[in-house]
Tab-separated table of C-alpha atoms in Angstrom:
chain	number	residue	atom	x	y	z
A	22	MET	CA	0.086	0.019	0.073
A	23	LEU	CA	2.857	2.420	0.438
A	24	PRO	CA	3.977	2.751	-3.040
A	25	GLN	CA	0.464	3.505	-3.777
A	26	LYS	CA	-0.037	6.049	-1.356
A	27	GLN	CA	3.142	7.688	-2.355
A	28	ALA	CA	1.904	7.626	-6.099
A	29	GLU	CA	-1.208	9.423	-4.964
A	30	GLU	CA	0.850	12.092	-3.128
A	31	ALA	CA	2.943	12.468	-6.462
A	32	ILE	CA	-0.147	12.682	-8.533
A	33	VAL	CA	-1.696	15.448	-6.450
A	34	SER	CA	-0.613	18.210	-8.785
A	35	ASN	CA	-2.044	16.502	-11.561
A	36	PHE	CA	-5.330	15.251	-10.426
A	37	SER	CA	-7.513	16.919	-12.976
A	38	GLU	CA	-9.126	14.650	-15.741
A	39	THR	CA	-7.903	17.314	-18.253
A	40	ASP	CA	-4.257	16.389	-17.433
A	41	HIS	CA	-2.102	14.382	-19.868
A	42	GLU	CA	-1.854	11.027	-18.868
A	43	GLY	CA	1.591	10.722	-19.887
A	44	ASN	CA	2.560	13.487	-17.532
A	45	LYS	CA	0.799	11.973	-14.610
A	46	GLU	CA	2.616	8.672	-15.115
A	47	GLU	CA	6.028	10.067	-15.636
A	48	SER	CA	5.702	12.314	-12.402
A	49	SER	CA	4.214	9.592	-10.188
A	50	THR	CA	6.573	6.996	-11.408
A	51	ARG	CA	9.580	9.501	-10.667
A	52	ASP	CA	8.320	10.221	-7.212
A	53	VAL	CA	7.600	6.628	-6.248
A	54	GLU	CA	11.270	5.523	-7.465
A	55	GLU	CA	12.852	8.428	-5.363
A	56	ASN	CA	10.778	7.677	-2.140
A	57	GLN	CA	10.574	3.758	-2.266
A	58	SER	CA	13.907	3.567	-0.215
A	59	LEU	CA	12.464	5.799	2.579
A	60	PHE	CA	11.695	4.105	5.950
A	61	SER	CA	7.734	3.684	6.401
A	62	VAL	CA	7.737	5.015	9.871
A	63	LYS	CA	8.949	8.464	8.311
A	64	ASN	CA	6.266	8.369	5.758
A	65	ILE	CA	3.607	7.889	8.669
A	66	LEU	CA	4.847	10.653	10.605
A	67	TRP	CA	6.110	13.007	7.984
A	68	HIS	CA	4.164	12.698	4.805
A	69	GLY	CA	0.395	13.688	5.456
A	70	GLY	CA	-2.147	14.427	2.768
A	71	SER	CA	-5.356	12.461	3.675
A	72	VAL	CA	-8.704	13.553	4.614
A	73	TRP	CA	-7.865	12.849	8.193
A	74	ASP	CA	-4.625	14.948	8.028
A	75	ALA	CA	-6.690	17.934	6.746
A	76	TRP	CA	-9.227	17.522	9.463
A	77	PHE	CA	-6.571	17.360	12.181
A	78	SER	CA	-4.908	20.443	10.838
A	79	CYS	CA	-8.262	22.358	10.552
A	80	ALA	CA	-9.295	21.295	14.113
A	81	SER	CA	-5.762	21.929	15.543
A	82	ASN	CA	-5.350	25.409	13.890
A	83	GLN	CA	-8.941	26.671	15.084
A	84	VAL	CA	-8.430	26.937	18.862
A	85	ALA	CA	-5.244	27.731	20.709
A	86	GLN	CA	-4.845	30.529	23.127
A	87	VAL	CA	-8.275	31.629	22.147
A	88	LEU	CA	-9.512	28.602	24.358
A	89	LEU	CA	-8.131	30.549	27.453
A	90	THR	CA	-9.885	33.810	26.552
A	91	LEU	CA	-13.347	32.354	25.613
A	92	PRO	CA	-14.566	32.621	29.404
A	93	TYR	CA	-13.544	36.116	29.428
A	94	SER	CA	-15.658	36.598	26.287
A	95	PHE	CA	-18.598	34.946	28.227
A	96	SER	CA	-18.203	37.347	31.055
A	97	GLN	CA	-18.473	40.333	28.506
A	98	LEU	CA	-21.467	38.600	26.447
A	99	GLY	CA	-23.335	36.530	29.012
A	100	MET	CA	-23.640	32.759	28.761
A	101	LEU	CA	-26.604	32.684	26.225
A	102	SER	CA	-25.019	34.852	23.811
A	103	GLY	CA	-21.655	33.343	24.258
A	104	ILE	CA	-22.972	29.933	23.164
A	105	LEU	CA	-25.187	31.176	20.421
A	106	LEU	CA	-22.602	33.253	18.748
A	107	GLN	CA	-20.082	30.487	18.955
A	108	ILE	CA	-22.472	28.117	16.910
A	109	PHE	CA	-23.453	31.110	14.590
A	110	TYR	CA	-19.916	32.088	13.583
A	111	GLY	CA	-18.925	28.326	13.639
A	112	ILE	CA	-21.516	27.665	10.924
A	113	LEU	CA	-20.459	30.966	9.085
A	114	GLY	CA	-16.840	30.007	9.112
A	115	SER	CA	-17.685	26.647	7.896
A	116	TRP	CA	-19.677	28.052	5.056
A	117	THR	CA	-16.933	30.386	3.801
A	118	ALA	CA	-14.401	27.699	4.229
A	119	TYR	CA	-16.397	25.725	1.711
A	120	LEU	CA	-16.553	28.767	-0.676
A	121	ILE	CA	-12.762	28.923	-0.454
A	122	SER	CA	-12.283	25.293	-1.399
A	123	VAL	CA	-15.052	25.826	-4.266
A	124	LEU	CA	-12.978	28.687	-5.464
A	125	TYR	CA	-9.495	26.720	-5.192
A	126	MET	CA	-11.162	23.998	-7.255
A	127	GLU	CA	-12.351	26.422	-9.873
A	128	TYR	CA	-8.840	28.031	-10.149
A	129	ARG	CA	-7.029	24.684	-10.291
A	130	SER	CA	-9.572	23.232	-12.883
A	131	ARG	CA	-9.010	26.256	-15.288
A	132	LYS	CA	-5.359	26.308	-14.917
A	133	GLU	CA	-4.859	22.668	-15.560
A	134	LYS	CA	-6.983	23.209	-18.726
A	135	GLU	CA	-4.233	25.504	-19.813
A	136	ASN	CA	-1.628	22.612	-18.816
A	137	VAL	CA	-0.237	24.570	-16.075
A	138	SER	CA	1.671	22.402	-13.743
A	139	PHE	CA	1.843	22.950	-9.865
A	140	LYS	CA	4.732	20.628	-9.296
A	141	ASN	CA	6.943	22.191	-6.565
A	142	HIS	CA	4.528	25.069	-6.312
A	143	VAL	CA	2.038	25.587	-3.448
A	144	ILE	CA	-1.086	27.432	-4.533
A	145	GLN	CA	-2.141	30.175	-2.205
A	146	TRP	CA	-5.388	32.266	-1.746
A	147	PHE	CA	-4.160	35.409	-3.234
A	148	GLU	CA	-3.037	33.325	-6.500
A	149	VAL	CA	-6.734	32.151	-6.552
A	150	LEU	CA	-8.139	35.471	-6.447
A	151	ASP	CA	-5.665	36.579	-9.134
A	152	GLY	CA	-6.504	33.753	-11.397
A	153	LEU	CA	-10.227	34.368	-10.994
A	154	LEU	CA	-10.795	37.944	-10.468
A	155	GLY	CA	-7.630	39.687	-11.292
A	156	PRO	CA	-4.660	41.699	-9.747
A	157	TYR	CA	-6.573	44.211	-7.727
A	158	TRP	CA	-8.164	41.216	-5.809
A	159	LYS	CA	-4.803	39.570	-5.531
A	160	ALA	CA	-3.505	42.750	-3.849
A	161	VAL	CA	-6.310	42.871	-1.340
A	162	GLY	CA	-6.136	39.152	-0.655
A	163	LEU	CA	-2.526	39.278	-0.256
A	164	ALA	CA	-2.617	42.480	2.168
A	165	PHE	CA	-5.280	41.088	4.331
A	166	ASN	CA	-3.986	37.438	4.611
A	167	CYS	CA	-0.346	38.371	5.384
A	168	THR	CA	-1.234	40.958	7.944
A	169	PHE	CA	-3.737	38.608	9.659
A	170	LEU	CA	-1.022	35.724	9.682
A	171	LEU	CA	1.781	38.143	10.878
A	172	PHE	CA	-0.214	39.478	13.946
A	173	GLY	CA	-1.541	35.829	14.486
A	174	SER	CA	2.144	34.914	14.847
A	175	VAL	CA	2.967	37.782	17.099
A	176	ILE	CA	0.034	36.934	19.375
A	177	GLN	CA	1.226	33.357	19.640
A	178	LEU	CA	4.730	34.465	20.777
A	179	ILE	CA	3.251	36.784	23.431
A	180	ALA	CA	0.827	34.218	24.515
A	181	CYS	CA	3.599	31.790	25.047
A	182	ALA	CA	5.520	34.257	27.452
A	183	SER	CA	2.082	35.107	29.250
A	184	ASN	CA	1.375	31.388	29.816
A	185	ILE	CA	4.806	30.178	30.961
A	186	TYR	CA	4.688	33.095	33.479
A	187	TYR	CA	1.967	31.123	35.402
A	188	ILE	CA	4.484	28.389	36.054
A	189	ASN	CA	7.859	30.142	36.328
A	190	HIS	CA	7.805	33.964	37.132
A	191	HIS	CA	11.561	33.923	37.961
A	192	LEU	CA	12.165	35.282	34.615
A	193	ASP	CA	10.175	38.205	33.076
A	194	LYS	CA	7.929	37.951	29.975
A	195	ARG	CA	10.337	39.708	27.722
A	196	THR	CA	12.891	37.127	28.627
A	197	TRP	CA	10.564	34.302	27.909
A	198	THR	CA	9.695	35.927	24.399
A	199	TYR	CA	13.273	35.798	23.458
A	200	ILE	CA	13.519	32.234	24.521
A	201	PHE	CA	10.007	31.163	22.789
A	202	GLY	CA	10.917	33.239	19.582
A	203	ALA	CA	14.213	31.220	19.189
A	204	CYS	CA	12.141	27.916	19.633
A	205	CYS	CA	9.626	28.951	17.235
A	206	ALA	CA	12.142	30.013	14.572
A	207	THR	CA	12.749	26.289	14.143
A	208	THR	CA	9.506	25.970	12.231
A	209	VAL	CA	11.527	27.101	9.219
A	210	PHE	CA	12.667	23.706	8.866
A	211	ILE	CA	8.921	22.259	8.146
A	212	PRO	CA	8.751	22.403	4.395
A	213	SER	CA	4.894	22.496	3.993
A	214	PHE	CA	1.529	21.280	5.455
A	215	HIS	CA	2.296	17.953	4.131
A	216	ASN	CA	4.854	17.552	7.081
A	217	TYR	CA	2.598	18.713	9.878
A	218	ARG	CA	0.697	15.246	10.155
A	219	ILE	CA	2.136	14.407	13.688
A	220	TRP	CA	2.026	18.012	14.887
A	221	SER	CA	-1.519	18.319	14.008
A	222	PHE	CA	-2.455	15.175	15.889
A	223	LEU	CA	-0.608	16.162	18.817
A	224	GLY	CA	-1.889	19.718	18.771
A	225	LEU	CA	-5.370	18.585	18.740
A	226	GLY	CA	-4.647	16.257	21.666
A	227	MET	CA	-3.303	19.105	23.832
A	228	THR	CA	-6.037	21.464	23.170
A	229	THR	CA	-8.510	18.708	24.042
A	230	TYR	CA	-6.813	18.001	27.410
A	231	THR	CA	-6.796	21.689	28.049
A	232	ALA	CA	-10.256	22.187	27.157
A	233	TRP	CA	-11.483	19.466	29.524
A	234	TYR	CA	-9.148	20.401	32.185
A	235	LEU	CA	-10.709	23.855	32.277
A	236	ALA	CA	-14.310	22.414	32.374
A	237	ILE	CA	-13.495	19.809	35.081
A	238	ALA	CA	-11.321	21.937	37.328
A	239	ALA	CA	-13.940	24.679	37.225
A	240	ILE	CA	-16.717	22.334	38.264
A	241	ALA	CA	-14.439	20.898	40.813
A	242	HIS	CA	-13.794	24.329	42.142
A	243	GLY	CA	-17.188	25.380	42.404
A	244	GLN	CA	-18.648	28.699	42.209
A	245	VAL	CA	-16.814	31.581	44.198
A	246	GLU	CA	-18.331	33.145	47.079
A	247	GLY	CA	-21.053	35.762	46.030
A	248	VAL	CA	-20.644	34.962	42.347
A	249	GLN	CA	-22.524	37.127	39.732
A	250	HIS	CA	-23.302	36.747	36.314
A	251	SER	CA	-24.373	40.219	35.186
A	252	ALA	CA	-23.333	40.294	31.476
A	253	PRO	CA	-24.180	41.754	29.234
A	254	ARG	CA	-23.854	45.199	30.735
A	255	LYS	CA	-22.192	47.537	28.143
A	256	LEU	CA	-22.143	47.561	24.483
A	257	VAL	CA	-18.531	47.949	24.331
A	258	LEU	CA	-17.906	44.785	26.220
A	259	TYR	CA	-20.612	42.986	24.384
A	260	PHE	CA	-18.996	43.671	20.926
A	261	THR	CA	-15.559	43.073	22.085
A	262	GLY	CA	-16.558	39.608	23.378
A	263	ALA	CA	-18.396	38.970	20.158
A	264	THR	CA	-15.418	40.077	18.040
A	265	ASN	CA	-13.211	37.520	19.980
A	266	ILE	CA	-15.394	34.657	19.113
A	267	LEU	CA	-15.597	35.930	15.420
A	268	TYR	CA	-11.735	35.576	15.752
A	269	THR	CA	-12.258	31.965	17.220
A	270	PHE	CA	-13.558	30.556	13.865
A	271	GLY	CA	-11.318	32.503	11.619
A	272	GLY	CA	-8.551	29.929	10.612
A	273	HIS	CA	-9.177	30.346	6.999
A	274	ALA	CA	-5.823	32.001	6.198
A	275	VAL	CA	-4.364	28.699	5.731
A	276	THR	CA	-7.382	26.746	4.416
A	277	VAL	CA	-5.865	26.989	0.586
A	278	GLU	CA	-2.494	25.638	1.847
A	279	ILE	CA	-4.046	22.891	3.828
A	280	MET	CA	-6.255	21.787	0.882
A	281	HIS	CA	-3.090	22.002	-1.523
A	282	ALA	CA	-1.316	19.376	0.774
A	283	MET	CA	-4.076	16.960	0.186
A	284	TRP	CA	-3.600	14.069	-2.087
A	285	LYS	CA	-7.284	14.671	-3.298
A	286	PRO	CA	-8.154	18.245	-2.606
A	287	GLN	CA	-11.621	17.799	-3.878
A	288	LYS	CA	-12.484	15.828	-0.858
A	289	PHE	CA	-12.007	18.859	1.337
A	290	LYS	CA	-15.375	20.480	1.064
A	291	TYR	CA	-17.028	19.702	4.351
A	292	ILE	CA	-13.870	19.076	6.525
A	293	TYR	CA	-13.740	22.449	7.865
A	294	LEU	CA	-17.420	21.834	9.124
A	295	PHE	CA	-16.724	18.514	10.831
A	296	ALA	CA	-13.510	20.064	12.435
A	297	THR	CA	-15.805	23.023	13.754
A	298	LEU	CA	-18.289	20.308	15.274
A	299	TYR	CA	-15.564	18.902	17.346
A	300	VAL	CA	-14.138	22.141	18.492
A	301	PHE	CA	-17.751	23.072	19.759
A	302	THR	CA	-17.200	19.971	22.069
A	303	LEU	CA	-13.993	21.679	23.408
A	304	THR	CA	-14.937	25.518	23.428
A	305	ILE	CA	-18.655	25.449	24.779
A	306	PRO	CA	-18.315	23.112	27.864
A	307	SER	CA	-15.016	24.815	28.972
A	308	ALA	CA	-16.209	28.472	28.522
A	309	THR	CA	-19.660	27.656	30.184
A	310	ALA	CA	-18.001	25.819	33.249
A	311	VAL	CA	-15.352	28.525	33.926
A	312	TYR	CA	-17.918	31.446	33.571
A	313	TRP	CA	-20.305	29.483	35.786
A	314	ALA	CA	-17.664	29.153	38.460
A	315	PHE	CA	-16.212	32.611	38.498
A	316	GLY	CA	-18.780	34.846	36.832
A	317	ASP	CA	-18.109	38.649	36.817
A	318	LYS	CA	-14.557	38.003	38.378
A	319	LEU	CA	-13.564	36.922	34.823
A	320	LEU	CA	-13.605	40.596	33.685
A	321	ASN	CA	-10.466	41.148	35.164
A	322	HIS	CA	-8.758	37.958	34.185
A	323	SER	CA	-8.732	37.422	30.430
A	324	ASN	CA	-6.652	34.327	30.626
A	325	ALA	CA	-8.524	31.482	32.505
A	326	PHE	CA	-5.428	29.804	33.929
A	327	SER	CA	-5.118	32.833	36.323
A	328	LEU	CA	-8.212	31.856	38.312
A	329	LEU	CA	-7.656	28.178	38.578
A	330	PRO	CA	-5.690	26.560	41.554
A	331	LYS	CA	-2.150	25.908	40.898
A	332	ASN	CA	-1.365	22.290	40.704
A	333	GLY	CA	0.091	19.516	38.498
A	334	TRP	CA	-2.977	19.341	36.354
A	335	ARG	CA	-2.944	23.129	35.650
A	336	ASP	CA	0.768	23.180	34.904
A	337	ALA	CA	0.369	20.175	32.453
A	338	ALA	CA	-2.339	22.125	30.776
A	339	VAL	CA	-0.004	25.163	30.642
A	340	ILE	CA	2.839	23.182	29.049
A	341	LEU	CA	0.655	21.557	26.423
A	342	MET	CA	-0.718	24.816	25.487
A	343	LEU	CA	2.766	26.148	25.016
A	344	ILE	CA	3.463	23.304	22.791
A	345	HIS	CA	0.522	23.792	20.909
A	346	GLN	CA	1.223	27.481	20.594
A	347	PHE	CA	4.384	26.524	18.779
A	348	ILE	CA	2.461	24.431	16.256
A	349	THR	CA	0.241	27.226	15.796
A	350	PHE	CA	2.951	29.585	15.066
A	351	GLY	CA	4.369	27.231	12.478
A	352	PHE	CA	0.565	26.959	10.948
A	353	ALA	CA	0.512	30.834	10.740
A	354	CYS	CA	3.873	31.306	9.413
A	355	THR	CA	4.198	28.722	6.722
A	356	PRO	CA	1.920	30.667	4.301
A	357	LEU	CA	4.249	33.551	5.004
A	358	TYR	CA	7.323	31.715	4.346
A	359	PHE	CA	5.814	30.422	1.017
A	360	VAL	CA	5.054	34.188	0.065
A	361	TRP	CA	8.502	35.171	0.860
A	362	GLU	CA	10.088	32.256	-1.041
A	363	LYS	CA	8.218	33.256	-4.145
A	364	VAL	CA	9.170	36.898	-3.970
A	365	ILE	CA	12.943	35.965	-3.733
A	366	GLY	CA	12.503	33.083	-6.153
A	367	MET	CA	13.363	30.140	-3.444
A	368	HIS	CA	10.071	28.415	-3.563
A	369	ASP	CA	10.968	25.608	-5.969
A	370	THR	CA	14.372	24.867	-4.008
A	371	LYS	CA	14.398	21.303	-2.811
A	372	SER	CA	17.198	21.794	-0.169
A	373	ILE	CA	15.308	22.086	3.182
A	374	CYS	CA	18.380	23.845	4.859
A	375	LEU	CA	18.569	26.229	2.138
A	376	ARG	CA	14.749	26.964	2.338
A	377	ALA	CA	15.193	27.397	6.101
A	378	LEU	CA	17.870	29.894	5.729
A	379	ALA	CA	15.737	31.910	3.190
A	380	ARG	CA	12.957	31.872	5.566
A	381	LEU	CA	14.722	33.379	8.735
A	382	PRO	CA	13.938	36.946	7.565
A	383	VAL	CA	10.147	36.226	8.088
A	384	VAL	CA	10.737	35.291	11.630
A	385	ILE	CA	12.991	38.065	12.851
A	386	PRO	CA	10.400	40.814	12.343
A	387	ILE	CA	7.660	38.843	14.111
A	388	TRP	CA	10.036	38.161	16.790
A	389	PHE	CA	10.630	41.890	17.125
A	390	LEU	CA	7.049	42.873	17.082
A	391	ALA	CA	6.316	40.519	20.033
A	392	ILE	CA	9.001	42.114	22.048
A	393	ILE	CA	7.827	45.748	21.243
A	394	PHE	CA	4.014	45.095	21.587
A	395	PRO	CA	3.670	42.708	24.646
A	396	PHE	CA	-0.063	42.962	25.078
A	397	PHE	CA	-2.158	40.270	22.991
A	398	GLY	CA	-5.496	40.865	24.471
A	399	PRO	CA	-6.387	44.233	22.869
A	400	ILE	CA	-4.398	42.923	19.728
A	401	ASN	CA	-6.728	39.994	19.527
A	402	SER	CA	-10.018	42.137	19.314
A	403	ALA	CA	-8.530	44.707	16.911
A	404	VAL	CA	-7.305	41.732	14.570
A	405	GLY	CA	-10.658	40.073	14.728
A	406	ALA	CA	-12.718	43.228	13.703
A	407	LEU	CA	-10.253	44.698	11.397
A	408	LEU	CA	-8.855	41.801	9.517
A	409	VAL	CA	-10.664	38.483	10.278
A	410	SER	CA	-13.924	40.006	9.350
A	411	PHE	CA	-12.579	40.587	5.800
A	412	THR	CA	-9.976	37.525	5.346
A	413	VAL	CA	-12.401	35.162	6.846
A	414	TYR	CA	-16.050	36.229	6.076
A	415	ILE	CA	-16.398	39.051	3.571
A	416	ILE	CA	-13.661	38.446	0.875
A	417	PRO	CA	-14.648	34.736	0.145
A	418	SER	CA	-18.271	35.458	-0.054
A	419	LEU	CA	-17.856	38.473	-2.454
A	420	ALA	CA	-15.322	36.431	-4.365
A	421	HIS	CA	-17.554	33.543	-4.927
A	422	MET	CA	-20.511	35.883	-5.953
A	423	LEU	CA	-18.194	37.626	-8.444
A	424	THR	CA	-16.676	34.670	-9.972
A	425	TYR	CA	-20.029	33.011	-10.690
A	426	ARG	CA	-21.847	36.208	-11.776
A	427	LYS	CA	-22.150	35.099	-15.377
A	428	ALA	CA	-24.594	32.302	-16.573
A	429	SER	CA	-21.526	30.746	-18.507
A	430	ALA	CA	-19.472	30.692	-15.538
A	431	ARG	CA	-22.263	28.789	-13.450
A	432	GLN	CA	-22.687	26.438	-16.226
A	433	ASN	CA	-19.180	25.317	-16.385
A	434	ALA	CA	-18.495	25.546	-12.673
A	435	ALA	CA	-15.841	22.886	-11.467
A	436	GLU	CA	-18.046	22.519	-8.307
A	437	LYS	CA	-21.772	22.784	-8.479
A	438	PRO	CA	-23.816	24.263	-5.413
A	439	PRO	CA	-23.882	21.654	-2.595
A	440	PHE	CA	-26.647	19.039	-2.406
A	441	PHE	CA	-28.512	20.611	0.538
A	442	LEU	CA	-28.568	23.980	-1.298
A	443	PRO	CA	-28.968	23.246	-4.959
A	444	SER	CA	-29.759	26.813	-5.981
A	445	TRP	CA	-27.451	29.592	-7.245
A	446	THR	CA	-29.984	32.088	-6.124
A	447	ALA	CA	-29.993	30.590	-2.573
A	448	MET	CA	-26.273	30.701	-2.421
A	449	TYR	CA	-26.175	34.355	-3.408
A	450	VAL	CA	-28.800	35.172	-0.663
A	451	ILE	CA	-26.538	33.530	1.941
A	452	ASN	CA	-23.409	35.310	0.648
A	453	THR	CA	-25.017	38.649	0.738
A	454	PHE	CA	-26.213	38.110	4.274
A	455	ILE	CA	-22.658	37.290	5.502
A	456	VAL	CA	-21.331	40.218	3.839
A	457	VAL	CA	-23.777	42.622	5.142
A	458	TRP	CA	-23.893	41.004	8.739
A	459	VAL	CA	-20.102	40.864	9.240
A	460	PHE	CA	-19.373	44.364	7.648
A	461	VAL	CA	-21.898	46.038	9.998
A	462	VAL	CA	-21.613	43.786	13.222
A	463	GLY	CA	-18.160	42.343	13.042
A	464	PHE	CA	-16.330	45.267	11.227
A	465	GLY	CA	-18.518	48.001	12.225
A	466	PHE	CA	-19.625	47.470	15.847
A	467	GLY	CA	-16.685	45.209	16.359
A	468	GLY	CA	-14.154	47.762	15.242
A	469	TRP	CA	-15.759	50.407	17.330
A	470	ALA	CA	-15.721	48.343	20.346
A	471	SER	CA	-12.099	46.835	19.947
A	472	MET	CA	-10.725	50.378	19.041
A	473	THR	CA	-12.637	52.015	22.027
A	474	TYR	CA	-11.292	49.229	24.347
A	475	PHE	CA	-7.700	49.702	22.918
A	476	VAL	CA	-7.809	53.610	23.630
A	477	GLN	CA	-9.194	52.745	27.092
A	478	GLN	CA	-6.039	50.461	27.703
A	479	VAL	CA	-3.622	52.535	26.165
A	480	ASP	CA	-2.236	54.015	29.392
A	481	THR	CA	-1.447	50.664	30.639
A	482	PHE	CA	0.651	49.824	27.585
A	483	GLY	CA	4.504	50.261	27.594
A	484	LEU	CA	6.582	49.468	24.368
A	485	PHE	CA	9.414	46.997	24.936
A	486	ALA	CA	7.605	46.336	28.519
A	487	LYS	CA	9.969	44.001	30.481
A	488	CYS	CA	7.111	42.454	32.104
A	489	TYR	CA	3.519	43.582	30.853
A	490	GLN	CA	0.941	43.058	33.569
A	491	CYS	CA	3.218	41.113	35.909
A	492	HIS	CA	2.024	40.699	39.284
A	493	PRO	CA	4.216	37.911	40.987
A	494	PRO	CA	2.372	36.370	43.862
A	495	SER	CA	3.826	36.674	47.391
A	496	PRO	CA	4.678	33.391	49.156
A	497	ALA	CA	1.636	33.935	51.345
A	498	ALA	CA	-0.643	34.609	48.409
A	499	ALA	CA	0.730	31.511	46.444
A	500	ALA	CA	0.031	29.282	49.272
A	501	ASN	CA	-3.710	30.527	49.652
A	502	THR	CA	-4.054	30.170	45.794
A	503	THR	CA	-3.066	26.503	46.358
A	504	ALA	CA	-5.668	25.773	48.879
A	505	PRO	CA	-8.957	24.676	47.499
A	506	HIS	CA	-11.931	27.044	47.502
A	507	HIS	CA	-15.549	25.959	48.265
């Protein structure tokens, strides 16, 4: 079965029926011969391209640090709104991921009819927009995606330093950022999303443990004395919390790259939906339980770890989240690596070490920005409102409507409307609703709330802060924190 799987992997760039059979056979045979001597365990751990690999990648990439901030969002929104908005934005996110997959297949089908080969070339979202809608859309897609991924990577580094501080506060957060920046820089050696198989699997296991630790620990802790659940109280807080949830289900900036890493990309259609359904089993119970236990106290504790008693279970969750944030950093940076490689003409280079060296200029500014702006809470909300709203929801919906605006395009579409919505008109109605809703509520109200919150917090910021919001507990306080609360 191994040669057959490798042959499938080699054929991935020529899966279209319109490809020349001779080219496919030549390509697959060459790759099989090159890889037949490889040890099978390496293929199991390293060469991922199945439907399950894509599912693990999508589910693992969807929740990382945001898992720890969702209880804080519930304290701003209230429990009912928190649950309903998670379901709502999860479904919206799954729909727009489906639209991206359709547009990818359309672009690839058209290019392969022109005998364009994607051997040693990873298709990215901005190239899909360029091929289907022209250079202006390419520029828009590139700007939003790269900015989103850049700040997403910065947030992961800052969050690593913030989390490790709960275990060891003998080093300040800036020093921890130096350390984790060096660790995360090793992601330059991971060539593509083909090679995230074992990392995606481990990452999802780590978030699963952390989510259920939060839920069980909060229930075991019980409600704090005089607990109050007064949310929602202010519009600014409500829309700030809503924006964080919008951000939660916004892992689409890497969707095209994950699809391209599949042996059969046409099977991606509903993978994001199934990944989201699993993520619901992590985010909803954990956020609900922590908010039930601590209520309004969460308004001053954006990281759920800060309220739970320090013990071995919590420290294990912190360490697992740190490892997962390393994986998420790699997910966010890999598309940036590809863009940079294409700019400098190194994208088709086969040497892993040479490509790693070429990628380092991408990591260094991210590392530097994390040291300059060590406050990821306000950045989270701003990124959600100003970038995710367009990157994840508005641009894919508009692009789909414009790509299929002509009857000929709809008639010759590589992917027809889904079986549960077999009408182009219905698809246009849904896409229009998403564009209007996200522009008004996500970008409009969310942008207003996040920028208002940002301005309110400005006095607490400090560029190059040595230890932002650091309050090391005294020995007495630490002893009290360890004691169980009833």
